[in-house]
Amino acid sequence: MTIFHSKTEMNTQRKIDGKCCSKCSIFKEYKYFNKTKKIKDGYRSACKRCLSKLEEKRANKTKAIIIKQKCNKCN
């Protein structure tokens, strides 16, 4: 995997097809992004790794909300 930490470094290496992740701000090859028809270039704005972290946080948050709810019949 090629990782660029600055846009200047990224621009000098334009031979590699990829994009900058909207979450971690690291330039990665397209193979590290999920495909979508909703965006012009055909790839999601956040990389697969960042999306999985977001999904994990959402799942944990949802579990916490469900656990806090009480049953109306038995309190």
Coordinates of C-alpha atoms in Angstrom, one line a residue:
M1 CA 0.0 0.0 0.0
T2 CA 1.3 3.4 -0.9
I3 CA 0.6 6.1 1.7
F4 CA 1.3 9.8 1.1
H5 CA 1.3 12.3 4.0
S6 CA 1.1 15.5 2.0
K7 CA -0.6 16.7 -1.1
T8 CA 2.7 17.7 -2.7
E9 CA 4.1 14.2 -2.3
M10 CA 0.8 12.9 -3.7
N11 CA 0.9 15.2 -6.7
T12 CA 4.4 14.0 -7.6
Q13 CA 3.3 10.4 -7.6
R14 CA 0.2 10.8 -9.9
K15 CA 1.0 7.6 -11.6
I16 CA -0.8 5.7 -8.9
D17 CA -4.6 5.8 -9.2
G18 CA -6.3 6.6 -5.9
K19 CA -7.8 9.3 -3.7
C20 CA -7.5 10.9 -0.3
C21 CA -9.7 9.4 2.4
S22 CA -12.1 12.0 3.9
K23 CA -11.7 10.6 7.4
C24 CA -8.0 9.9 7.9
S25 CA -6.7 12.3 5.1
I26 CA -4.3 9.7 3.7
F27 CA -3.9 9.2 0.0
K28 CA -4.6 5.5 -0.9
E29 CA -5.0 3.4 -4.0
Y30 CA -8.6 2.8 -5.2
K31 CA -8.5 -0.8 -4.1
Y32 CA -8.8 0.4 -0.4
F33 CA -12.1 2.1 -1.1
N34 CA -15.6 0.6 -1.6
K35 CA -17.3 1.1 -4.9
T36 CA -20.4 3.2 -5.3
K37 CA -22.5 4.6 -8.1
K38 CA -23.4 7.7 -6.2
I39 CA -20.0 9.4 -6.6
K40 CA -18.5 10.5 -9.9
D41 CA -15.2 8.6 -9.5
G42 CA -17.1 5.5 -8.5
Y43 CA -15.6 5.1 -5.0
R44 CA -16.7 6.0 -1.5
S45 CA -15.1 9.1 0.1
A46 CA -13.8 7.2 3.2
C47 CA -11.5 4.2 2.9
K48 CA -12.6 0.7 4.0
R49 CA -10.7 0.8 7.2
C50 CA -12.2 4.1 8.3
L51 CA -15.7 2.9 7.4
S52 CA -15.4 -0.2 9.4
K53 CA -14.3 1.9 12.4
L54 CA -17.3 4.1 12.0
E55 CA -19.6 1.1 11.8
E56 CA -18.1 -0.4 14.9
K57 CA -18.7 2.9 16.8
R58 CA -22.3 3.1 15.6
A59 CA -23.0 -0.5 16.6
N60 CA -21.6 0.0 20.1
K61 CA -23.7 3.2 20.5
T62 CA -26.8 1.4 19.4
K63 CA -26.2 -1.4 21.9
A64 CA -25.8 1.0 24.8
I65 CA -29.1 2.7 24.0
I66 CA -31.0 -0.6 23.8
I67 CA -29.5 -1.8 27.1
K68 CA -30.7 1.4 28.9
Q69 CA -34.3 1.0 27.8
K70 CA -36.7 -0.6 30.3
C71 CA -39.6 -3.0 29.7
N72 CA -42.9 -1.2 30.2
K73 CA -44.5 -4.4 31.7
C74 CA -41.9 -5.4 34.2
N75 CA -39.8 -2.2 34.6

